[in-house]
Amino acid sequence: MDEENPYWISFSDIMAGLLVIFVLAAVALILELTQKSEQWDEAIREIAKAEQVRKDLLREIEQELNAMNIPVKISDNDTVLRIPEDVLTFAQGRFDIPDDARSQQNALDIGRVLFNSITKEERWKYLDTIFVEGHTDPVPFRNNAIKGNWGLSTFRAISVWNYWNEAMAENYRLDALTNHVGKPLFSVSGFAETRPIPCSLGSTEVADSSICPDGVMTAEESHSKNRRIDIRFTVRRPALEEYQAVKQVIN
């Protein structure tokens, strides 16, 4: 080595310096990946928590209403509260709630239980939207003013929604509830005859004897049971940007 040249660096010194840089870069990358992994784990935990809150919410509503002799059912993989036609009956081609005392009391009780269960322990923070869904039988509803069965099913959902907010006490107003980002929690939708209940006319489960041991329902029973209301609960999800950020680092 030239001792008179202070700028001379040995090969071993260069390698040592590069090794230090490599180690520091690796540590930085590991820390970044660890941070993203923690963010990913947190997103998964949030999804799992939201799913559990929805399941607990539906189970609680079902139990409370059944105890009140209002036999609702949970369907669609623990996402939907189905209100059978014998609880809230709609006449053929009509979208208004019947004016008999039992139907109206059932509607009120369902609305109150929904409100209490959703607001309990701030469960609404884990929800995105609750859809009040209207359905019809396959009989064509020939009314161009409300677009046939599509309009009929939607107006059924609207009738239930309006009844809740007009008939329930001010401190039970469902239209005052918001989701995790402050938007209205409830919405309405109509599916016409496109989503028949299992084992009724038009359903796809009839061929499965474990689901439909008695085969398809009669036309009359199918029509009656599909004039119904479902309440679908959707949960909050992490933003798409969060998934993309993790994917970008991993790739």
PDB file of C-alpha atoms in Angstrom:
ATOM      1  CA  MET A   1       0.000   0.000   0.000  1.00  0.00           C
ATOM      2  CA  ASP A   2       1.262   3.506  -0.828  1.00  0.00           C
ATOM      3  CA  GLU A   3       1.594   5.076   2.643  1.00  0.00           C
ATOM      4  CA  GLU A   4       2.052   8.536   1.096  1.00  0.00           C
ATOM      5  CA  ASN A   5      -1.400   8.404  -0.566  1.00  0.00           C
ATOM      6  CA  PRO A   6      -4.029   9.107   2.126  1.00  0.00           C
ATOM      7  CA  TYR A   7      -6.839   8.498  -0.360  1.00  0.00           C
ATOM      8  CA  TRP A   8      -5.933   4.940  -1.097  1.00  0.00           C
ATOM      9  CA  ILE A   9      -8.603   2.537   0.134  1.00  0.00           C
ATOM     10  CA  SER A  10      -7.963  -1.148   0.247  1.00  0.00           C
ATOM     11  CA  PHE A  11     -10.263  -3.630  -1.434  1.00  0.00           C
ATOM     12  CA  SER A  12     -11.202  -5.058   1.940  1.00  0.00           C
ATOM     13  CA  ASP A  13     -12.260  -1.607   3.181  1.00  0.00           C
ATOM     14  CA  ILE A  14     -14.473  -1.152   0.129  1.00  0.00           C
ATOM     15  CA  MET A  15     -16.119  -4.516   0.694  1.00  0.00           C
ATOM     16  CA  ALA A  16     -16.629  -3.733   4.353  1.00  0.00           C
ATOM     17  CA  GLY A  17     -18.302  -0.450   3.437  1.00  0.00           C
ATOM     18  CA  LEU A  18     -20.546  -2.113   0.879  1.00  0.00           C
ATOM     19  CA  LEU A  19     -21.476  -4.762   3.427  1.00  0.00           C
ATOM     20  CA  VAL A  20     -22.514  -2.074   5.900  1.00  0.00           C
ATOM     21  CA  ILE A  21     -24.649  -0.396   3.239  1.00  0.00           C
ATOM     22  CA  PHE A  22     -26.223  -3.728   2.303  1.00  0.00           C
ATOM     23  CA  VAL A  23     -27.010  -4.539   5.930  1.00  0.00           C
ATOM     24  CA  LEU A  24     -28.568  -1.115   6.492  1.00  0.00           C
ATOM     25  CA  ALA A  25     -30.674  -1.464   3.329  1.00  0.00           C
ATOM     26  CA  ALA A  26     -31.787  -4.937   4.375  1.00  0.00           C
ATOM     27  CA  VAL A  27     -32.732  -3.699   7.830  1.00  0.00           C
ATOM     28  CA  ALA A  28     -34.704  -0.807   6.303  1.00  0.00           C
ATOM     29  CA  LEU A  29     -36.510  -3.206   3.978  1.00  0.00           C
ATOM     30  CA  ILE A  30     -37.298  -5.610   6.816  1.00  0.00           C
ATOM     31  CA  LEU A  31     -38.680  -2.750   8.902  1.00  0.00           C
ATOM     32  CA  GLU A  32     -40.822  -1.552   6.011  1.00  0.00           C
ATOM     33  CA  LEU A  33     -42.112  -5.059   5.305  1.00  0.00           C
ATOM     34  CA  THR A  34     -42.803  -5.554   9.008  1.00  0.00           C
ATOM     35  CA  GLN A  35     -44.775  -2.310   9.102  1.00  0.00           C
ATOM     36  CA  LYS A  36     -46.790  -3.289   6.024  1.00  0.00           C
ATOM     37  CA  SER A  37     -47.323  -6.764   7.442  1.00  0.00           C
ATOM     38  CA  GLU A  38     -48.678  -5.216  10.634  1.00  0.00           C
ATOM     39  CA  GLN A  39     -50.971  -3.013   8.564  1.00  0.00           C
ATOM     40  CA  TRP A  40     -52.150  -6.064   6.644  1.00  0.00           C
ATOM     41  CA  ASP A  41     -52.726  -7.991   9.873  1.00  0.00           C
ATOM     42  CA  GLU A  42     -54.669  -5.035  11.258  1.00  0.00           C
ATOM     43  CA  ALA A  43     -56.832  -4.928   8.114  1.00  0.00           C
ATOM     44  CA  ILE A  44     -57.550  -8.646   8.478  1.00  0.00           C
ATOM     45  CA  ARG A  45     -58.408  -8.180  12.156  1.00  0.00           C
ATOM     46  CA  GLU A  46     -60.790  -5.362  11.258  1.00  0.00           C
ATOM     47  CA  ILE A  47     -62.537  -7.523   8.665  1.00  0.00           C
ATOM     48  CA  ALA A  48     -62.815 -10.418  11.126  1.00  0.00           C
ATOM     49  CA  LYS A  49     -64.157  -8.089  13.822  1.00  0.00           C
ATOM     50  CA  ALA A  50     -66.741  -6.618  11.447  1.00  0.00           C
ATOM     51  CA  GLU A  51     -67.851 -10.092  10.352  1.00  0.00           C
ATOM     52  CA  GLN A  52     -68.232 -11.174  13.979  1.00  0.00           C
ATOM     53  CA  VAL A  53     -70.165  -8.026  14.894  1.00  0.00           C
ATOM     54  CA  ARG A  54     -72.572  -8.677  12.014  1.00  0.00           C
ATOM     55  CA  LYS A  55     -73.056 -12.296  13.058  1.00  0.00           C
ATOM     56  CA  ASP A  56     -73.666 -11.327  16.695  1.00  0.00           C
ATOM     57  CA  LEU A  57     -76.022  -8.564  15.593  1.00  0.00           C
ATOM     58  CA  LEU A  58     -78.130 -10.860  13.425  1.00  0.00           C
ATOM     59  CA  ARG A  59     -78.248 -13.609  16.029  1.00  0.00           C
ATOM     60  CA  GLU A  60     -79.354 -11.150  18.692  1.00  0.00           C
ATOM     61  CA  ILE A  61     -82.079  -9.663  16.485  1.00  0.00           C
ATOM     62  CA  GLU A  62     -83.316 -13.136  15.554  1.00  0.00           C
ATOM     63  CA  GLN A  63     -83.474 -14.280  19.174  1.00  0.00           C
ATOM     64  CA  GLU A  64     -85.231 -11.156  20.412  1.00  0.00           C
ATOM     65  CA  LEU A  65     -87.849 -11.188  17.662  1.00  0.00           C
ATOM     66  CA  ASN A  66     -88.463 -14.927  17.980  1.00  0.00           C
ATOM     67  CA  ALA A  67     -89.018 -14.383  21.711  1.00  0.00           C
ATOM     68  CA  MET A  68     -91.686 -11.841  20.713  1.00  0.00           C
ATOM     69  CA  ASN A  69     -93.383 -14.442  18.481  1.00  0.00           C
ATOM     70  CA  ILE A  70     -92.023 -12.791  15.345  1.00  0.00           C
ATOM     71  CA  PRO A  71     -90.308 -15.738  13.601  1.00  0.00           C
ATOM     72  CA  VAL A  72     -87.659 -14.138  11.404  1.00  0.00           C
ATOM     73  CA  LYS A  73     -84.838 -16.143   9.813  1.00  0.00           C
ATOM     74  CA  ILE A  74     -81.159 -15.607   9.017  1.00  0.00           C
ATOM     75  CA  SER A  75     -80.016 -16.511   5.512  1.00  0.00           C
ATOM     76  CA  ASP A  76     -77.319 -15.943   2.872  1.00  0.00           C
ATOM     77  CA  ASN A  77     -74.351 -16.935   5.045  1.00  0.00           C
ATOM     78  CA  ASP A  78     -75.316 -14.851   8.064  1.00  0.00           C
ATOM     79  CA  THR A  79     -75.775 -11.628   6.115  1.00  0.00           C
ATOM     80  CA  VAL A  80     -79.557 -11.321   5.704  1.00  0.00           C
ATOM     81  CA  LEU A  81     -82.475 -11.130   8.103  1.00  0.00           C
ATOM     82  CA  ARG A  82     -85.443 -12.582   6.249  1.00  0.00           C
ATOM     83  CA  ILE A  83     -88.913 -11.433   7.273  1.00  0.00           C
ATOM     84  CA  PRO A  84     -91.341 -14.186   6.225  1.00  0.00           C
ATOM     85  CA  GLU A  85     -94.608 -13.375   4.534  1.00  0.00           C
ATOM     86  CA  ASP A  86     -96.613 -14.511   7.556  1.00  0.00           C
ATOM     87  CA  VAL A  87     -94.908 -11.820   9.671  1.00  0.00           C
ATOM     88  CA  LEU A  88     -95.271  -8.934   7.231  1.00  0.00           C
ATOM     89  CA  THR A  89     -97.781  -9.781   4.543  1.00  0.00           C
ATOM     90  CA  PHE A  90     -98.127  -8.062   1.183  1.00  0.00           C
ATOM     91  CA  ALA A  91    -101.206  -8.666  -0.928  1.00  0.00           C
ATOM     92  CA  GLN A  92    -100.830  -9.684  -4.568  1.00  0.00           C
ATOM     93  CA  GLY A  93     -99.814  -6.609  -6.565  1.00  0.00           C
ATOM     94  CA  ARG A  94     -99.754  -4.291  -3.515  1.00  0.00           C
ATOM     95  CA  PHE A  95     -96.817  -2.534  -1.900  1.00  0.00           C
ATOM     96  CA  ASP A  96     -98.426  -0.965   1.160  1.00  0.00           C
ATOM     97  CA  ILE A  97     -98.181  -2.527   4.619  1.00  0.00           C
ATOM     98  CA  PRO A  98    -101.566  -4.026   5.559  1.00  0.00           C
ATOM     99  CA  ASP A  99    -103.526  -1.892   7.991  1.00  0.00           C
ATOM    100  CA  ASP A 100    -104.300  -4.768  10.357  1.00  0.00           C
ATOM    101  CA  ALA A 101    -102.966  -4.362  13.888  1.00  0.00           C
ATOM    102  CA  ARG A 102    -100.745  -7.461  13.822  1.00  0.00           C
ATOM    103  CA  SER A 103     -98.816  -6.530  10.665  1.00  0.00           C
ATOM    104  CA  GLN A 104     -98.254  -2.972  11.823  1.00  0.00           C
ATOM    105  CA  GLN A 105     -97.193  -4.042  15.306  1.00  0.00           C
ATOM    106  CA  ASN A 106     -94.778  -6.574  13.835  1.00  0.00           C
ATOM    107  CA  ALA A 107     -93.275  -3.865  11.652  1.00  0.00           C
ATOM    108  CA  LEU A 108     -92.838  -1.549  14.634  1.00  0.00           C
ATOM    109  CA  ASP A 109     -91.302  -4.262  16.813  1.00  0.00           C
ATOM    110  CA  ILE A 110     -88.834  -5.192  14.072  1.00  0.00           C
ATOM    111  CA  GLY A 111     -87.823  -1.551  13.678  1.00  0.00           C
ATOM    112  CA  ARG A 112     -87.292  -1.063  17.413  1.00  0.00           C
ATOM    113  CA  VAL A 113     -85.227  -4.227  17.794  1.00  0.00           C
ATOM    114  CA  LEU A 114     -83.119  -3.196  14.806  1.00  0.00           C
ATOM    115  CA  PHE A 115     -82.452   0.203  16.334  1.00  0.00           C
ATOM    116  CA  ASN A 116     -81.527  -1.170  19.750  1.00  0.00           C
ATOM    117  CA  SER A 117     -79.224  -3.862  18.386  1.00  0.00           C
ATOM    118  CA  ILE A 118     -77.450  -1.581  15.896  1.00  0.00           C
ATOM    119  CA  THR A 119     -76.773   1.165  18.436  1.00  0.00           C
ATOM    120  CA  LYS A 120     -75.720  -1.266  21.187  1.00  0.00           C
ATOM    121  CA  GLU A 121     -71.967  -1.009  21.817  1.00  0.00           C
ATOM    122  CA  GLU A 122     -71.723   1.254  18.742  1.00  0.00           C
ATOM    123  CA  ARG A 123     -72.008  -1.683  16.349  1.00  0.00           C
ATOM    124  CA  TRP A 124     -72.827   0.735  13.557  1.00  0.00           C
ATOM    125  CA  LYS A 125     -69.108   1.547  13.384  1.00  0.00           C
ATOM    126  CA  TYR A 126     -68.519  -1.840  11.756  1.00  0.00           C
ATOM    127  CA  LEU A 127     -71.333  -1.530   9.219  1.00  0.00           C
ATOM    128  CA  ASP A 128     -71.346   0.034   5.786  1.00  0.00           C
ATOM    129  CA  THR A 129     -74.960  -0.229   4.589  1.00  0.00           C
ATOM    130  CA  ILE A 130     -78.152  -1.961   5.715  1.00  0.00           C
ATOM    131  CA  PHE A 131     -80.440  -2.585   2.757  1.00  0.00           C
ATOM    132  CA  VAL A 132     -84.185  -2.942   3.174  1.00  0.00           C
ATOM    133  CA  GLU A 133     -84.891  -5.218   0.208  1.00  0.00           C
ATOM    134  CA  GLY A 134     -88.267  -5.759  -1.390  1.00  0.00           C
ATOM    135  CA  HIS A 135     -89.234  -8.900  -3.353  1.00  0.00           C
ATOM    136  CA  THR A 136     -92.172 -10.093  -5.437  1.00  0.00           C
ATOM    137  CA  ASP A 137     -93.607 -13.296  -6.805  1.00  0.00           C
ATOM    138  CA  PRO A 138     -93.110 -14.027 -10.544  1.00  0.00           C
ATOM    139  CA  VAL A 139     -96.599 -12.875 -11.514  1.00  0.00           C
ATOM    140  CA  PRO A 140     -96.118  -9.856 -13.829  1.00  0.00           C
ATOM    141  CA  PHE A 141     -97.253  -6.585 -12.285  1.00  0.00           C
ATOM    142  CA  ARG A 142     -98.544  -4.599 -15.213  1.00  0.00           C
ATOM    143  CA  ASN A 143     -98.207  -1.043 -14.050  1.00  0.00           C
ATOM    144  CA  ASN A 144     -95.944   1.085 -16.214  1.00  0.00           C
ATOM    145  CA  ALA A 145     -96.077   3.932 -13.712  1.00  0.00           C
ATOM    146  CA  ILE A 146     -93.858   2.030 -11.259  1.00  0.00           C
ATOM    147  CA  LYS A 147     -92.014  -0.185 -13.780  1.00  0.00           C
ATOM    148  CA  GLY A 148     -93.670  -3.532 -13.125  1.00  0.00           C
ATOM    149  CA  ASN A 149     -92.276  -5.984 -10.578  1.00  0.00           C
ATOM    150  CA  TRP A 150     -89.059  -4.024 -10.192  1.00  0.00           C
ATOM    151  CA  GLY A 151     -90.962  -0.992  -9.033  1.00  0.00           C
ATOM    152  CA  LEU A 152     -93.387  -3.062  -6.960  1.00  0.00           C
ATOM    153  CA  SER A 153     -90.561  -4.693  -5.007  1.00  0.00           C
ATOM    154  CA  THR A 154     -88.814  -1.358  -4.462  1.00  0.00           C
ATOM    155  CA  PHE A 155     -92.009   0.313  -3.301  1.00  0.00           C
ATOM    156  CA  ARG A 156     -92.530  -2.479  -0.780  1.00  0.00           C
ATOM    157  CA  ALA A 157     -89.124  -1.703   0.710  1.00  0.00           C
ATOM    158  CA  ILE A 158     -89.917   2.019   0.694  1.00  0.00           C
ATOM    159  CA  SER A 159     -93.254   1.400   2.424  1.00  0.00           C
ATOM    160  CA  VAL A 160     -91.550  -0.453   5.287  1.00  0.00           C
ATOM    161  CA  TRP A 161     -88.817   2.172   5.542  1.00  0.00           C
ATOM    162  CA  ASN A 162     -91.273   5.072   5.591  1.00  0.00           C
ATOM    163  CA  TYR A 163     -93.517   3.325   8.118  1.00  0.00           C
ATOM    164  CA  TRP A 164     -90.607   2.866  10.513  1.00  0.00           C
ATOM    165  CA  ASN A 165     -89.651   6.518  10.376  1.00  0.00           C
ATOM    166  CA  GLU A 166     -93.206   7.837  10.540  1.00  0.00           C
ATOM    167  CA  ALA A 167     -94.631   5.530  13.206  1.00  0.00           C
ATOM    168  CA  MET A 168     -91.728   4.985  15.595  1.00  0.00           C
ATOM    169  CA  ALA A 169     -90.828   7.405  18.372  1.00  0.00           C
ATOM    170  CA  GLU A 170     -88.381  10.199  17.616  1.00  0.00           C
ATOM    171  CA  ASN A 171     -85.609   8.530  19.621  1.00  0.00           C
ATOM    172  CA  TYR A 172     -85.959   5.398  17.465  1.00  0.00           C
ATOM    173  CA  ARG A 173     -85.547   7.047  14.081  1.00  0.00           C
ATOM    174  CA  LEU A 174     -83.574   4.699  11.860  1.00  0.00           C
ATOM    175  CA  ASP A 175     -82.970   7.448   9.322  1.00  0.00           C
ATOM    176  CA  ALA A 176     -80.827   9.230  11.928  1.00  0.00           C
ATOM    177  CA  LEU A 177     -78.295   6.388  12.032  1.00  0.00           C
ATOM    178  CA  THR A 178     -75.036   6.735  10.121  1.00  0.00           C
ATOM    179  CA  ASN A 179     -72.247   4.345   9.176  1.00  0.00           C
ATOM    180  CA  HIS A 180     -68.532   4.438   9.970  1.00  0.00           C
ATOM    181  CA  VAL A 181     -67.900   7.402   7.657  1.00  0.00           C
ATOM    182  CA  GLY A 182     -70.955   9.419   8.661  1.00  0.00           C
ATOM    183  CA  LYS A 183     -73.161   8.476   5.693  1.00  0.00           C
ATOM    184  CA  PRO A 184     -76.785   7.317   6.135  1.00  0.00           C
ATOM    185  CA  LEU A 185     -76.697   3.709   7.288  1.00  0.00           C
ATOM    186  CA  PHE A 186     -79.911   2.505   5.635  1.00  0.00           C
ATOM    187  CA  SER A 187     -80.881   2.217   1.990  1.00  0.00           C
ATOM    188  CA  VAL A 188     -83.671   0.502   0.062  1.00  0.00           C
ATOM    189  CA  SER A 189     -83.602  -1.735  -2.984  1.00  0.00           C
ATOM    190  CA  GLY A 190     -85.897  -3.972  -5.011  1.00  0.00           C
ATOM    191  CA  PHE A 191     -85.198  -7.315  -6.658  1.00  0.00           C
ATOM    192  CA  ALA A 192     -88.564  -8.087  -8.272  1.00  0.00           C
ATOM    193  CA  GLU A 193     -88.830 -11.897  -8.608  1.00  0.00           C
ATOM    194  CA  THR A 194     -85.101 -12.472  -9.278  1.00  0.00           C
ATOM    195  CA  ARG A 195     -84.194 -13.846  -5.831  1.00  0.00           C
ATOM    196  CA  PRO A 196     -86.809 -16.412  -4.854  1.00  0.00           C
ATOM    197  CA  ILE A 197     -86.473 -18.152  -1.506  1.00  0.00           C
ATOM    198  CA  PRO A 198     -85.152 -21.725  -1.499  1.00  0.00           C
ATOM    199  CA  CYS A 199     -87.532 -24.436  -2.753  1.00  0.00           C
ATOM    200  CA  SER A 200     -89.970 -21.969  -4.309  1.00  0.00           C
ATOM    201  CA  LEU A 201     -90.679 -21.575  -8.010  1.00  0.00           C
ATOM    202  CA  GLY A 202     -87.624 -20.338  -9.854  1.00  0.00           C
ATOM    203  CA  SER A 203     -85.114 -21.215  -7.102  1.00  0.00           C
ATOM    204  CA  THR A 204     -82.000 -23.217  -7.917  1.00  0.00           C
ATOM    205  CA  GLU A 205     -81.939 -25.325  -4.745  1.00  0.00           C
ATOM    206  CA  VAL A 206     -84.848 -27.591  -5.657  1.00  0.00           C
ATOM    207  CA  ALA A 207     -82.577 -30.285  -7.111  1.00  0.00           C
ATOM    208  CA  ASP A 208     -80.762 -30.571  -3.750  1.00  0.00           C
ATOM    209  CA  SER A 209     -82.830 -32.963  -1.661  1.00  0.00           C
ATOM    210  CA  SER A 210     -80.949 -31.991   1.514  1.00  0.00           C
ATOM    211  CA  ILE A 211     -82.270 -28.433   1.147  1.00  0.00           C
ATOM    212  CA  CYS A 212     -85.634 -29.209  -0.439  1.00  0.00           C
ATOM    213  CA  PRO A 213     -86.664 -32.710   0.724  1.00  0.00           C
ATOM    214  CA  ASP A 214     -90.247 -32.066  -0.407  1.00  0.00           C
ATOM    215  CA  GLY A 215     -89.248 -30.626  -3.774  1.00  0.00           C
ATOM    216  CA  VAL A 216     -90.618 -27.383  -5.126  1.00  0.00           C
ATOM    217  CA  MET A 217     -93.448 -25.554  -3.360  1.00  0.00           C
ATOM    218  CA  THR A 218     -96.836 -25.173  -4.938  1.00  0.00           C
ATOM    219  CA  ALA A 219     -97.365 -22.082  -7.063  1.00  0.00           C
ATOM    220  CA  GLU A 220     -99.663 -20.516  -4.468  1.00  0.00           C
ATOM    221  CA  GLU A 221     -97.208 -21.062  -1.622  1.00  0.00           C
ATOM    222  CA  SER A 222     -94.267 -19.887  -3.737  1.00  0.00           C
ATOM    223  CA  HIS A 223     -96.050 -16.692  -4.674  1.00  0.00           C
ATOM    224  CA  SER A 224     -97.082 -15.960  -1.110  1.00  0.00           C
ATOM    225  CA  LYS A 225     -93.676 -16.587   0.464  1.00  0.00           C
ATOM    226  CA  ASN A 226     -91.799 -14.471  -2.080  1.00  0.00           C
ATOM    227  CA  ARG A 227     -93.856 -11.351  -1.414  1.00  0.00           C
ATOM    228  CA  ARG A 228     -91.457 -10.457   1.357  1.00  0.00           C
ATOM    229  CA  ILE A 229     -88.862  -8.106   2.849  1.00  0.00           C
ATOM    230  CA  ASP A 230     -85.201  -8.961   3.500  1.00  0.00           C
ATOM    231  CA  ILE A 231     -82.785  -6.841   5.519  1.00  0.00           C
ATOM    232  CA  ARG A 232     -79.202  -7.204   4.294  1.00  0.00           C
ATOM    233  CA  PHE A 233     -76.255  -6.123   6.458  1.00  0.00           C
ATOM    234  CA  THR A 234     -72.982  -5.191   4.749  1.00  0.00           C
ATOM    235  CA  VAL A 235     -69.815  -4.537   6.764  1.00  0.00           C
ATOM    236  CA  ARG A 236     -67.054  -1.985   6.372  1.00  0.00           C
ATOM    237  CA  ARG A 237     -63.933  -3.009   4.485  1.00  0.00           C
ATOM    238  CA  PRO A 238     -60.387  -1.591   4.408  1.00  0.00           C
ATOM    239  CA  ALA A 239     -59.844   0.886   1.586  1.00  0.00           C
ATOM    240  CA  LEU A 240     -58.537  -0.436  -1.732  1.00  0.00           C
ATOM    241  CA  GLU A 241     -55.478   1.782  -1.344  1.00  0.00           C
ATOM    242  CA  GLU A 242     -54.447  -0.157   1.763  1.00  0.00           C
ATOM    243  CA  TYR A 243     -54.396  -3.437  -0.162  1.00  0.00           C
ATOM    244  CA  GLN A 244     -52.526  -1.860  -3.054  1.00  0.00           C
ATOM    245  CA  ALA A 245     -49.857  -0.381  -0.769  1.00  0.00           C
ATOM    246  CA  VAL A 246     -49.123  -3.773   0.787  1.00  0.00           C
ATOM    247  CA  LYS A 247     -49.069  -5.488  -2.608  1.00  0.00           C
ATOM    248  CA  GLN A 248     -46.660  -2.902  -3.996  1.00  0.00           C
ATOM    249  CA  VAL A 249     -44.165  -3.504  -1.184  1.00  0.00           C
ATOM    250  CA  ILE A 250     -44.418  -7.294  -1.423  1.00  0.00           C
ATOM    251  CA  ASN A 251     -43.889  -7.223  -5.187  1.00  0.00           C
TER     252      ASN A 251
END
